[in-house]
Amino acid sequence: AIPEPQREAWKKHSVSGFSDKDGFEKELVRHVETTLARSMYNCDENAAYAASSLAFRDRLILDWNRTQQRQTYRDNKRVYYLSLEFLMGRALDNAMLNIGQKDLAKAGLSELGYRIEDIIDQEHDAALGNGGLGRLAACFLDSLASLNYPAWGYGLRYRYGIFKQQIVNGYQVEVPDYWLHFNPWEFPRHDISIDIGFHGQVHKKTDENGKTVTSWEPGQMVKAVAYDVPIPGYDTPTTNNLRLWSSEAASEEFDFQRFNRGEYESAVAEQQTAETISAVLYPNDNLDRGKELRLKQQYFWVAASLYDIVRRFKKSRRPWREFPDQVAIQLNDTHPTLAVVELQRVLIDLEGLEWDDAWNIVVETFGYTNHTVLPEALEKWSVGLFQHLLPRHLQIIYDINLFFLQKVERMFPDDRDMLRRISIIEEASPKMVRMAYLAIVGSHKVNGVAELHSDLIKTTIFKDFVAIFGPDKFTNVTNGITPRRWLHQANAKLSDLIATKCEGNGFLNDLTMLSKLEKFAEDKEFRKEWAEIKFANKVRLAKYIKETMGISVNPSALFDVQVKRIHEYKRQQMNIFGVIHRYLTLKAMAPEKRKKQQPRVSIFGGKAAPGYWMAKQIIHLINSVGSVVNNDADIGDLLKVVFIADYNVSKAEMIIPASDLSEHISTAGTEASGTSNMKFVLNGGLIIGTCDGANIEITRETGENNIFLFGNLAEDVEDLRHAHTYGQHSLDPDLVKVFDEINKGTFGSPEDFGGLVASVREHGDYYLVSDDFHSYIETHALVDEAYKNQEEWVSKCVLSVARMGFFSSDRCINEYAESIWNVEPLVVKDDAKA
Ligand code: RUG
């Protein structure tokens, strides 16, 4: 720190940041003319975006510095959210809104010759995630900062985020997303770098007190370098930190000898191998592929993060037993589970604690969130891979397992099979480490992400663990979304209209205030304004569709949207089969009758994992159906089918506010929560959905009359599958007609869609498409009917929004804070706000 006598000089020059339009303009021009070395003669929209972002970043970093100083000074317990994915989307708009300076920026930009919308549009999405799991982490960061919790996110700084999706001849083509060309939102911290080890050998020796000391001598070192991203809270000076690690070669020395010998490739080989670790985000959602590089990423990231956390704790010179009073670490899915093992290693091998003392600290520190019951998504790593990559960690896992099995054996002495079932090591060939089991054993709380899901994990995949640890270890925290991004930012006009009836913008901090809208559900004037906003949002989307795809859609038609990762369990195939059914029905109608039908636009969007063949077939079928239906003169505006390429956060911000109806139609019991369902309802759209994930709680809150539910229940799924296996599977006759049409070649070569049809017809229909098809089609007919009465439809939408208070990620974070982390917000005094 600077000595006292010199502090006055510092204070005199301390930066305070702009607070009015002129100040913003001055900063913008300064960045254009100095940082970017441009002038008013060559400042295009991209440069204006860059300069605006730098101006706001400077402003954020002042709050960030103060927040970090405050948190260090008060030294309260902090939360560390470990997530391999943070799907942040764009930062500029969010920063302007959260610090309450968007109007000022709009006026300033306009004075300098730009439209704020065009400037915002220049930003490349930060797409460090696949789907719901990564976006949830981003919403959580927003809430943690907005609620003033001392909290850090830790993740990886992938050089390539999720791939960009192009649609070529109806097929998905993946293109790399190199998003780091220009990223003003990160601060490289080359002074914060940590060497992380891999491979090597484990040594045991006895020290002078006769105690066995184990040490690990890694065979490879890689350097983790910190990049910090400021996370501004809404309407508060709290600006938290997201620390992303980037991998570099541990030794900075270039291999000159090799270079001089002309061995250019090998001279840079070490650097390249090291950089590979943080190079790519694995593009799998709800799927584990067991690749060595992925395990390397996981260890690299958790080891660096823990080193950082432990270093911060040690500065306070508290005794180790106080670690869980100062530190709460949340494992977002099993991806960071190695942190459990790493902390145990640090405590016993490096800090010399006894096993039991260390283990108590570990378990008290960690909480684990499970996001799926799908077997293909539950991570397992082969013992051989562990032995090769992290030999000391494997030993510790074996010890953790041994003590755990001994405990279980004492509890259930006569149940040998129980030991086999719950062992962290699966006795298969090859032997596997079950990461979810390790996460449960190493955490004090395990939570699911919606009520049904949390019940299901307790009664199915983790049933034995409930018997061992008792039900209190397992809890539910239903997911939530940040209303700042998903209403205020995405749908500014609706947000403003709501503010006129909810006594201002307070609902953005306390979403339950939306209940004040209830009484306006029957107010004709209010409904009219509401409907006009929805229409304007649809016009905006229609314009985008026309400009990017050349397809004209009528904004007065019902916009029916399903945007999410493409997955068989999410059943986009059922949706497109339903669209084909609608098409055939329309075609078979007499023209007079046809004209009276409700016009629809079926909108799809979402990425398929590059290796997921069936998901890619679904995309191809959607596009093939689109090219037939959209060009059929008999059909005209009655039905259009659109696949919006490269669905991402910023597209979601445009699509969701334009939806009349959204589809959340997973096979019951498969979608842990779903969070886009909440975004759609909050934006004044209704849902067609199954009794799955958070749909159930949305129904409970908004009312059964305001949602279109259909399909079999989770409790019946197993029996139905069983029946399919034993040949009692008669296909729905309407679905048969759809398959016949596909097989006739109406939508292109039938072989292209053979896998999709066969999965239902011949391979057991695991996702119950046929079982649910009839009620799905019937429910869509009810939607058509309901949509005809626009007054009533809008009133349902208003009522639904009024009842969405529960689904804020603020509620969710407060629940985590109270029931899992035991942390308190750090109240910011008014003088600090100034
Ligand atoms: O599939 C789930 C969603 O249902 C859920 O809403 C989201 C956030 O909790 O997490 C998704 N998820 C689960 N993404 N990956 C997994 C399994 O690793």
PDB file of C-alpha atoms in Angstrom, residues 463-682:
ATOM      1  CA  LYS A 463     -31.937 -42.980  -3.779  1.00  0.00           C
ATOM      2  CA  ASP A 464     -29.272 -44.951  -1.907  1.00  0.00           C
ATOM      3  CA  PHE A 465     -27.513 -41.751  -0.890  1.00  0.00           C
ATOM      4  CA  VAL A 466     -30.710 -40.467   0.711  1.00  0.00           C
ATOM      5  CA  ALA A 467     -30.808 -43.655   2.786  1.00  0.00           C
ATOM      6  CA  ILE A 468     -27.169 -43.142   3.809  1.00  0.00           C
ATOM      7  CA  PHE A 469     -27.025 -39.393   4.472  1.00  0.00           C
ATOM      8  CA  GLY A 470     -30.686 -38.745   5.311  1.00  0.00           C
ATOM      9  CA  PRO A 471     -33.120 -36.578   3.361  1.00  0.00           C
ATOM     10  CA  ASP A 472     -31.871 -33.264   4.784  1.00  0.00           C
ATOM     11  CA  LYS A 473     -28.714 -33.351   2.736  1.00  0.00           C
ATOM     12  CA  PHE A 474     -30.863 -33.118  -0.400  1.00  0.00           C
ATOM     13  CA  THR A 475     -32.772 -29.996  -1.206  1.00  0.00           C
ATOM     14  CA  ASN A 476     -34.431 -28.120  -4.021  1.00  0.00           C
ATOM     15  CA  VAL A 477     -33.680 -24.695  -5.383  1.00  0.00           C
ATOM     16  CA  THR A 478     -35.896 -24.009  -8.351  1.00  0.00           C
ATOM     17  CA  ASN A 479     -33.991 -22.125 -11.051  1.00  0.00           C
ATOM     18  CA  GLY A 480     -34.651 -18.494 -11.832  1.00  0.00           C
ATOM     19  CA  ILE A 481     -33.775 -15.845 -14.399  1.00  0.00           C
ATOM     20  CA  THR A 482     -32.601 -12.279 -14.074  1.00  0.00           C
ATOM     21  CA  PRO A 483     -35.426  -9.860 -14.898  1.00  0.00           C
ATOM     22  CA  ARG A 484     -32.828  -7.236 -15.726  1.00  0.00           C
ATOM     23  CA  ARG A 485     -31.635  -8.970 -18.870  1.00  0.00           C
ATOM     24  CA  TRP A 486     -34.747 -10.962 -19.665  1.00  0.00           C
ATOM     25  CA  LEU A 487     -37.280  -8.178 -19.342  1.00  0.00           C
ATOM     26  CA  HIS A 488     -35.708  -4.769 -18.922  1.00  0.00           C
ATOM     27  CA  GLN A 489     -33.006  -5.297 -21.538  1.00  0.00           C
ATOM     28  CA  ALA A 490     -34.750  -7.694 -23.945  1.00  0.00           C
ATOM     29  CA  ASN A 491     -38.164  -6.045 -23.885  1.00  0.00           C
ATOM     30  CA  ALA A 492     -37.675  -2.428 -22.850  1.00  0.00           C
ATOM     31  CA  LYS A 493     -41.124  -1.307 -23.999  1.00  0.00           C
ATOM     32  CA  LEU A 494     -42.945  -3.980 -22.009  1.00  0.00           C
ATOM     33  CA  SER A 495     -40.750  -3.254 -19.008  1.00  0.00           C
ATOM     34  CA  ASP A 496     -41.649   0.437 -19.248  1.00  0.00           C
ATOM     35  CA  LEU A 497     -45.350  -0.333 -19.575  1.00  0.00           C
ATOM     36  CA  ILE A 498     -45.203  -2.590 -16.532  1.00  0.00           C
ATOM     37  CA  ALA A 499     -43.428   0.168 -14.604  1.00  0.00           C
ATOM     38  CA  THR A 500     -46.389   2.480 -15.179  1.00  0.00           C
ATOM     39  CA  LYS A 501     -48.639   0.046 -13.295  1.00  0.00           C
ATOM     40  CA  CYS A 502     -46.201  -1.218 -10.677  1.00  0.00           C
ATOM     41  CA  GLU A 503     -45.160   2.070  -9.108  1.00  0.00           C
ATOM     42  CA  GLY A 504     -41.955   2.317 -11.104  1.00  0.00           C
ATOM     43  CA  ASN A 505     -39.026   0.016 -11.772  1.00  0.00           C
ATOM     44  CA  GLY A 506     -38.953  -1.558  -8.307  1.00  0.00           C
ATOM     45  CA  PHE A 507     -40.092  -4.893  -9.760  1.00  0.00           C
ATOM     46  CA  LEU A 508     -36.656  -5.268 -11.330  1.00  0.00           C
ATOM     47  CA  ASN A 509     -35.232  -5.703  -7.810  1.00  0.00           C
ATOM     48  CA  ASP A 510     -38.258  -7.415  -6.356  1.00  0.00           C
ATOM     49  CA  LEU A 511     -40.081  -9.386  -8.996  1.00  0.00           C
ATOM     50  CA  THR A 512     -42.982 -10.241  -6.710  1.00  0.00           C
ATOM     51  CA  MET A 513     -44.093  -6.627  -7.227  1.00  0.00           C
ATOM     52  CA  LEU A 514     -45.383  -7.767 -10.610  1.00  0.00           C
ATOM     53  CA  SER A 515     -48.477  -8.935  -8.759  1.00  0.00           C
ATOM     54  CA  LYS A 516     -49.684  -5.353  -8.958  1.00  0.00           C
ATOM     55  CA  LEU A 517     -50.420  -6.039 -12.614  1.00  0.00           C
ATOM     56  CA  GLU A 518     -53.181  -8.533 -11.794  1.00  0.00           C
ATOM     57  CA  LYS A 519     -55.842  -5.912 -11.561  1.00  0.00           C
ATOM     58  CA  PHE A 520     -55.082  -4.625 -15.045  1.00  0.00           C
ATOM     59  CA  ALA A 521     -55.709  -7.958 -16.747  1.00  0.00           C
ATOM     60  CA  GLU A 522     -59.252  -6.848 -17.544  1.00  0.00           C
ATOM     61  CA  ASP A 523     -58.343  -3.246 -18.365  1.00  0.00           C
ATOM     62  CA  LYS A 524     -59.044  -2.819 -22.078  1.00  0.00           C
ATOM     63  CA  GLU A 525     -56.777   0.168 -22.592  1.00  0.00           C
ATOM     64  CA  PHE A 526     -53.897  -1.573 -20.836  1.00  0.00           C
ATOM     65  CA  ARG A 527     -54.425  -4.748 -22.871  1.00  0.00           C
ATOM     66  CA  LYS A 528     -54.348  -2.697 -26.049  1.00  0.00           C
ATOM     67  CA  GLU A 529     -50.996  -1.164 -25.138  1.00  0.00           C
ATOM     68  CA  TRP A 530     -49.724  -4.606 -24.169  1.00  0.00           C
ATOM     69  CA  ALA A 531     -50.828  -6.117 -27.491  1.00  0.00           C
ATOM     70  CA  GLU A 532     -49.219  -3.287 -29.437  1.00  0.00           C
ATOM     71  CA  ILE A 533     -45.877  -3.978 -27.796  1.00  0.00           C
ATOM     72  CA  LYS A 534     -46.122  -7.679 -28.596  1.00  0.00           C
ATOM     73  CA  PHE A 535     -46.995  -6.826 -32.175  1.00  0.00           C
ATOM     74  CA  ALA A 536     -44.040  -4.460 -32.495  1.00  0.00           C
ATOM     75  CA  ASN A 537     -41.728  -7.192 -31.183  1.00  0.00           C
ATOM     76  CA  LYS A 538     -43.161  -9.587 -33.781  1.00  0.00           C
ATOM     77  CA  VAL A 539     -42.641  -7.030 -36.542  1.00  0.00           C
ATOM     78  CA  ARG A 540     -39.006  -6.696 -35.476  1.00  0.00           C
ATOM     79  CA  LEU A 541     -38.526 -10.470 -35.628  1.00  0.00           C
ATOM     80  CA  ALA A 542     -40.382 -10.728 -38.960  1.00  0.00           C
ATOM     81  CA  LYS A 543     -38.042  -8.112 -40.363  1.00  0.00           C
ATOM     82  CA  TYR A 544     -35.024 -10.071 -39.163  1.00  0.00           C
ATOM     83  CA  ILE A 545     -36.389 -13.273 -40.722  1.00  0.00           C
ATOM     84  CA  LYS A 546     -37.003 -11.505 -44.014  1.00  0.00           C
ATOM     85  CA  GLU A 547     -33.560  -9.904 -44.080  1.00  0.00           C
ATOM     86  CA  THR A 548     -31.597 -12.998 -43.107  1.00  0.00           C
ATOM     87  CA  MET A 549     -33.613 -15.790 -44.732  1.00  0.00           C
ATOM     88  CA  GLY A 550     -35.750 -14.083 -47.328  1.00  0.00           C
ATOM     89  CA  ILE A 551     -38.911 -15.606 -45.827  1.00  0.00           C
ATOM     90  CA  SER A 552     -41.921 -13.326 -45.406  1.00  0.00           C
ATOM     91  CA  VAL A 553     -43.929 -14.021 -42.306  1.00  0.00           C
ATOM     92  CA  ASN A 554     -47.081 -12.204 -41.303  1.00  0.00           C
ATOM     93  CA  PRO A 555     -46.704 -10.601 -37.856  1.00  0.00           C
ATOM     94  CA  SER A 556     -50.425 -11.099 -37.253  1.00  0.00           C
ATOM     95  CA  ALA A 557     -50.008 -14.873 -37.375  1.00  0.00           C
ATOM     96  CA  LEU A 558     -49.518 -16.829 -34.154  1.00  0.00           C
ATOM     97  CA  PHE A 559     -45.766 -17.071 -33.524  1.00  0.00           C
ATOM     98  CA  ASP A 560     -45.076 -20.542 -32.161  1.00  0.00           C
ATOM     99  CA  VAL A 561     -41.474 -20.818 -30.956  1.00  0.00           C
ATOM    100  CA  GLN A 562     -39.181 -23.632 -29.880  1.00  0.00           C
ATOM    101  CA  VAL A 563     -35.635 -22.396 -29.354  1.00  0.00           C
ATOM    102  CA  LYS A 564     -33.193 -24.446 -27.295  1.00  0.00           C
ATOM    103  CA  ARG A 565     -30.464 -27.036 -27.820  1.00  0.00           C
ATOM    104  CA  ILE A 566     -31.594 -29.729 -30.223  1.00  0.00           C
ATOM    105  CA  HIS A 567     -32.045 -32.964 -28.333  1.00  0.00           C
ATOM    106  CA  GLU A 568     -34.286 -35.982 -28.708  1.00  0.00           C
ATOM    107  CA  TYR A 569     -35.501 -35.606 -25.134  1.00  0.00           C
ATOM    108  CA  LYS A 570     -36.566 -32.003 -25.820  1.00  0.00           C
ATOM    109  CA  ARG A 571     -38.573 -33.429 -28.734  1.00  0.00           C
ATOM    110  CA  GLN A 572     -38.157 -30.916 -31.544  1.00  0.00           C
ATOM    111  CA  GLN A 573     -38.906 -33.983 -33.714  1.00  0.00           C
ATOM    112  CA  MET A 574     -42.396 -34.143 -32.214  1.00  0.00           C
ATOM    113  CA  ASN A 575     -42.876 -30.463 -32.976  1.00  0.00           C
ATOM    114  CA  ILE A 576     -41.903 -30.836 -36.633  1.00  0.00           C
ATOM    115  CA  PHE A 577     -44.055 -33.977 -36.952  1.00  0.00           C
ATOM    116  CA  GLY A 578     -46.890 -31.832 -35.571  1.00  0.00           C
ATOM    117  CA  VAL A 579     -46.143 -29.152 -38.179  1.00  0.00           C
ATOM    118  CA  ILE A 580     -46.324 -31.780 -40.933  1.00  0.00           C
ATOM    119  CA  HIS A 581     -49.640 -32.952 -39.519  1.00  0.00           C
ATOM    120  CA  ARG A 582     -50.939 -29.367 -39.624  1.00  0.00           C
ATOM    121  CA  TYR A 583     -49.730 -28.997 -43.190  1.00  0.00           C
ATOM    122  CA  LEU A 584     -51.466 -32.196 -44.301  1.00  0.00           C
ATOM    123  CA  THR A 585     -54.660 -31.163 -42.536  1.00  0.00           C
ATOM    124  CA  LEU A 586     -54.639 -27.757 -44.227  1.00  0.00           C
ATOM    125  CA  LYS A 587     -53.950 -29.316 -47.608  1.00  0.00           C
ATOM    126  CA  ALA A 588     -56.869 -31.704 -47.212  1.00  0.00           C
ATOM    127  CA  MET A 589     -59.329 -28.882 -46.420  1.00  0.00           C
ATOM    128  CA  ALA A 590     -61.703 -27.236 -48.828  1.00  0.00           C
ATOM    129  CA  PRO A 591     -60.315 -23.747 -49.699  1.00  0.00           C
ATOM    130  CA  GLU A 592     -63.203 -21.968 -47.960  1.00  0.00           C
ATOM    131  CA  LYS A 593     -62.629 -23.814 -44.734  1.00  0.00           C
ATOM    132  CA  ARG A 594     -58.880 -23.485 -45.018  1.00  0.00           C
ATOM    133  CA  LYS A 595     -59.092 -19.709 -45.191  1.00  0.00           C
ATOM    134  CA  LYS A 596     -60.695 -19.638 -41.751  1.00  0.00           C
ATOM    135  CA  GLN A 597     -57.820 -21.415 -40.015  1.00  0.00           C
ATOM    136  CA  GLN A 598     -55.519 -19.659 -37.607  1.00  0.00           C
ATOM    137  CA  PRO A 599     -52.311 -18.616 -39.421  1.00  0.00           C
ATOM    138  CA  ARG A 600     -49.105 -19.778 -37.721  1.00  0.00           C
ATOM    139  CA  VAL A 601     -45.413 -19.284 -37.962  1.00  0.00           C
ATOM    140  CA  SER A 602     -43.461 -22.201 -36.504  1.00  0.00           C
ATOM    141  CA  ILE A 603     -40.091 -20.901 -35.425  1.00  0.00           C
ATOM    142  CA  PHE A 604     -37.220 -23.160 -34.445  1.00  0.00           C
ATOM    143  CA  GLY A 605     -33.676 -22.438 -33.351  1.00  0.00           C
ATOM    144  CA  GLY A 606     -30.888 -24.275 -31.570  1.00  0.00           C
ATOM    145  CA  LYS A 607     -27.567 -25.998 -32.051  1.00  0.00           C
ATOM    146  CA  ALA A 608     -26.950 -29.716 -32.300  1.00  0.00           C
ATOM    147  CA  ALA A 609     -23.790 -31.170 -30.781  1.00  0.00           C
ATOM    148  CA  PRO A 610     -21.521 -31.741 -33.797  1.00  0.00           C
ATOM    149  CA  GLY A 611     -21.404 -35.501 -33.221  1.00  0.00           C
ATOM    150  CA  TYR A 612     -25.108 -35.919 -32.506  1.00  0.00           C
ATOM    151  CA  TRP A 613     -26.416 -37.448 -35.724  1.00  0.00           C
ATOM    152  CA  MET A 614     -30.068 -37.679 -34.727  1.00  0.00           C
ATOM    153  CA  ALA A 615     -30.181 -34.026 -33.650  1.00  0.00           C
ATOM    154  CA  LYS A 616     -28.714 -33.053 -36.992  1.00  0.00           C
ATOM    155  CA  GLN A 617     -31.416 -35.031 -38.776  1.00  0.00           C
ATOM    156  CA  ILE A 618     -34.013 -33.070 -36.833  1.00  0.00           C
ATOM    157  CA  ILE A 619     -32.522 -29.777 -38.057  1.00  0.00           C
ATOM    158  CA  HIS A 620     -32.462 -31.083 -41.593  1.00  0.00           C
ATOM    159  CA  LEU A 621     -36.094 -32.200 -41.428  1.00  0.00           C
ATOM    160  CA  ILE A 622     -37.221 -28.815 -40.077  1.00  0.00           C
ATOM    161  CA  ASN A 623     -35.478 -27.003 -42.926  1.00  0.00           C
ATOM    162  CA  SER A 624     -36.761 -29.458 -45.526  1.00  0.00           C
ATOM    163  CA  VAL A 625     -40.341 -29.105 -44.315  1.00  0.00           C
ATOM    164  CA  GLY A 626     -39.847 -25.319 -44.362  1.00  0.00           C
ATOM    165  CA  SER A 627     -38.775 -25.261 -47.971  1.00  0.00           C
ATOM    166  CA  VAL A 628     -41.860 -27.244 -49.045  1.00  0.00           C
ATOM    167  CA  VAL A 629     -44.457 -25.515 -46.863  1.00  0.00           C
ATOM    168  CA  ASN A 630     -43.161 -21.981 -47.328  1.00  0.00           C
ATOM    169  CA  ASN A 631     -43.421 -22.318 -51.096  1.00  0.00           C
ATOM    170  CA  ASP A 632     -46.825 -23.947 -51.272  1.00  0.00           C
ATOM    171  CA  ALA A 633     -49.295 -21.484 -52.826  1.00  0.00           C
ATOM    172  CA  ASP A 634     -52.285 -23.347 -51.306  1.00  0.00           C
ATOM    173  CA  ILE A 635     -50.948 -22.598 -47.868  1.00  0.00           C
ATOM    174  CA  GLY A 636     -49.681 -19.022 -48.164  1.00  0.00           C
ATOM    175  CA  ASP A 637     -49.558 -17.265 -44.799  1.00  0.00           C
ATOM    176  CA  LEU A 638     -51.479 -20.031 -43.038  1.00  0.00           C
ATOM    177  CA  LEU A 639     -48.284 -21.827 -42.172  1.00  0.00           C
ATOM    178  CA  LYS A 640     -44.634 -20.875 -42.328  1.00  0.00           C
ATOM    179  CA  VAL A 641     -41.717 -22.818 -40.949  1.00  0.00           C
ATOM    180  CA  VAL A 642     -38.533 -20.973 -40.030  1.00  0.00           C
ATOM    181  CA  PHE A 643     -35.252 -22.225 -38.613  1.00  0.00           C
ATOM    182  CA  ILE A 644     -33.234 -19.322 -37.219  1.00  0.00           C
ATOM    183  CA  ALA A 645     -29.552 -20.155 -37.541  1.00  0.00           C
ATOM    184  CA  ASP A 646     -27.026 -19.705 -34.739  1.00  0.00           C
ATOM    185  CA  TYR A 647     -29.372 -19.303 -31.788  1.00  0.00           C
ATOM    186  CA  ASN A 648     -27.534 -17.507 -28.996  1.00  0.00           C
ATOM    187  CA  VAL A 649     -28.205 -15.134 -26.104  1.00  0.00           C
ATOM    188  CA  SER A 650     -28.565 -11.975 -28.199  1.00  0.00           C
ATOM    189  CA  LYS A 651     -30.931 -13.734 -30.613  1.00  0.00           C
ATOM    190  CA  ALA A 652     -32.912 -15.001 -27.651  1.00  0.00           C
ATOM    191  CA  GLU A 653     -33.325 -11.374 -26.563  1.00  0.00           C
ATOM    192  CA  MET A 654     -35.016 -10.674 -29.887  1.00  0.00           C
ATOM    193  CA  ILE A 655     -36.980 -13.913 -30.331  1.00  0.00           C
ATOM    194  CA  ILE A 656     -38.433 -14.406 -26.851  1.00  0.00           C
ATOM    195  CA  PRO A 657     -40.297 -11.059 -26.663  1.00  0.00           C
ATOM    196  CA  ALA A 658     -41.896 -11.880 -30.043  1.00  0.00           C
ATOM    197  CA  SER A 659     -43.375 -15.213 -29.030  1.00  0.00           C
ATOM    198  CA  ASP A 660     -47.099 -15.866 -28.614  1.00  0.00           C
ATOM    199  CA  LEU A 661     -46.651 -19.508 -27.766  1.00  0.00           C
ATOM    200  CA  SER A 662     -43.479 -21.354 -26.816  1.00  0.00           C
ATOM    201  CA  GLU A 663     -42.885 -25.081 -26.723  1.00  0.00           C
ATOM    202  CA  HIS A 664     -41.400 -26.845 -23.663  1.00  0.00           C
ATOM    203  CA  ILE A 665     -42.385 -30.348 -24.588  1.00  0.00           C
ATOM    204  CA  SER A 666     -39.723 -32.693 -23.196  1.00  0.00           C
ATOM    205  CA  THR A 667     -40.681 -36.242 -22.265  1.00  0.00           C
ATOM    206  CA  ALA A 668     -41.911 -35.993 -18.678  1.00  0.00           C
ATOM    207  CA  GLY A 669     -39.078 -36.503 -16.193  1.00  0.00           C
ATOM    208  CA  THR A 670     -36.228 -35.628 -18.575  1.00  0.00           C
ATOM    209  CA  GLU A 671     -35.849 -31.825 -18.485  1.00  0.00           C
ATOM    210  CA  ALA A 672     -34.414 -30.950 -15.089  1.00  0.00           C
ATOM    211  CA  SER A 673     -35.879 -27.468 -15.062  1.00  0.00           C
ATOM    212  CA  GLY A 674     -35.738 -25.599 -18.324  1.00  0.00           C
ATOM    213  CA  THR A 675     -35.277 -21.893 -17.810  1.00  0.00           C
ATOM    214  CA  SER A 676     -36.339 -20.441 -21.136  1.00  0.00           C
ATOM    215  CA  ASN A 677     -39.901 -21.368 -20.155  1.00  0.00           C
ATOM    216  CA  MET A 678     -39.631 -18.652 -17.483  1.00  0.00           C
ATOM    217  CA  LYS A 679     -38.233 -16.107 -19.965  1.00  0.00           C
ATOM    218  CA  PHE A 680     -41.069 -16.663 -22.413  1.00  0.00           C
ATOM    219  CA  VAL A 681     -43.794 -16.241 -19.825  1.00  0.00           C
ATOM    220  CA  LEU A 682     -42.146 -13.152 -18.347  1.00  0.00           C
TER     221      LEU A 682
END
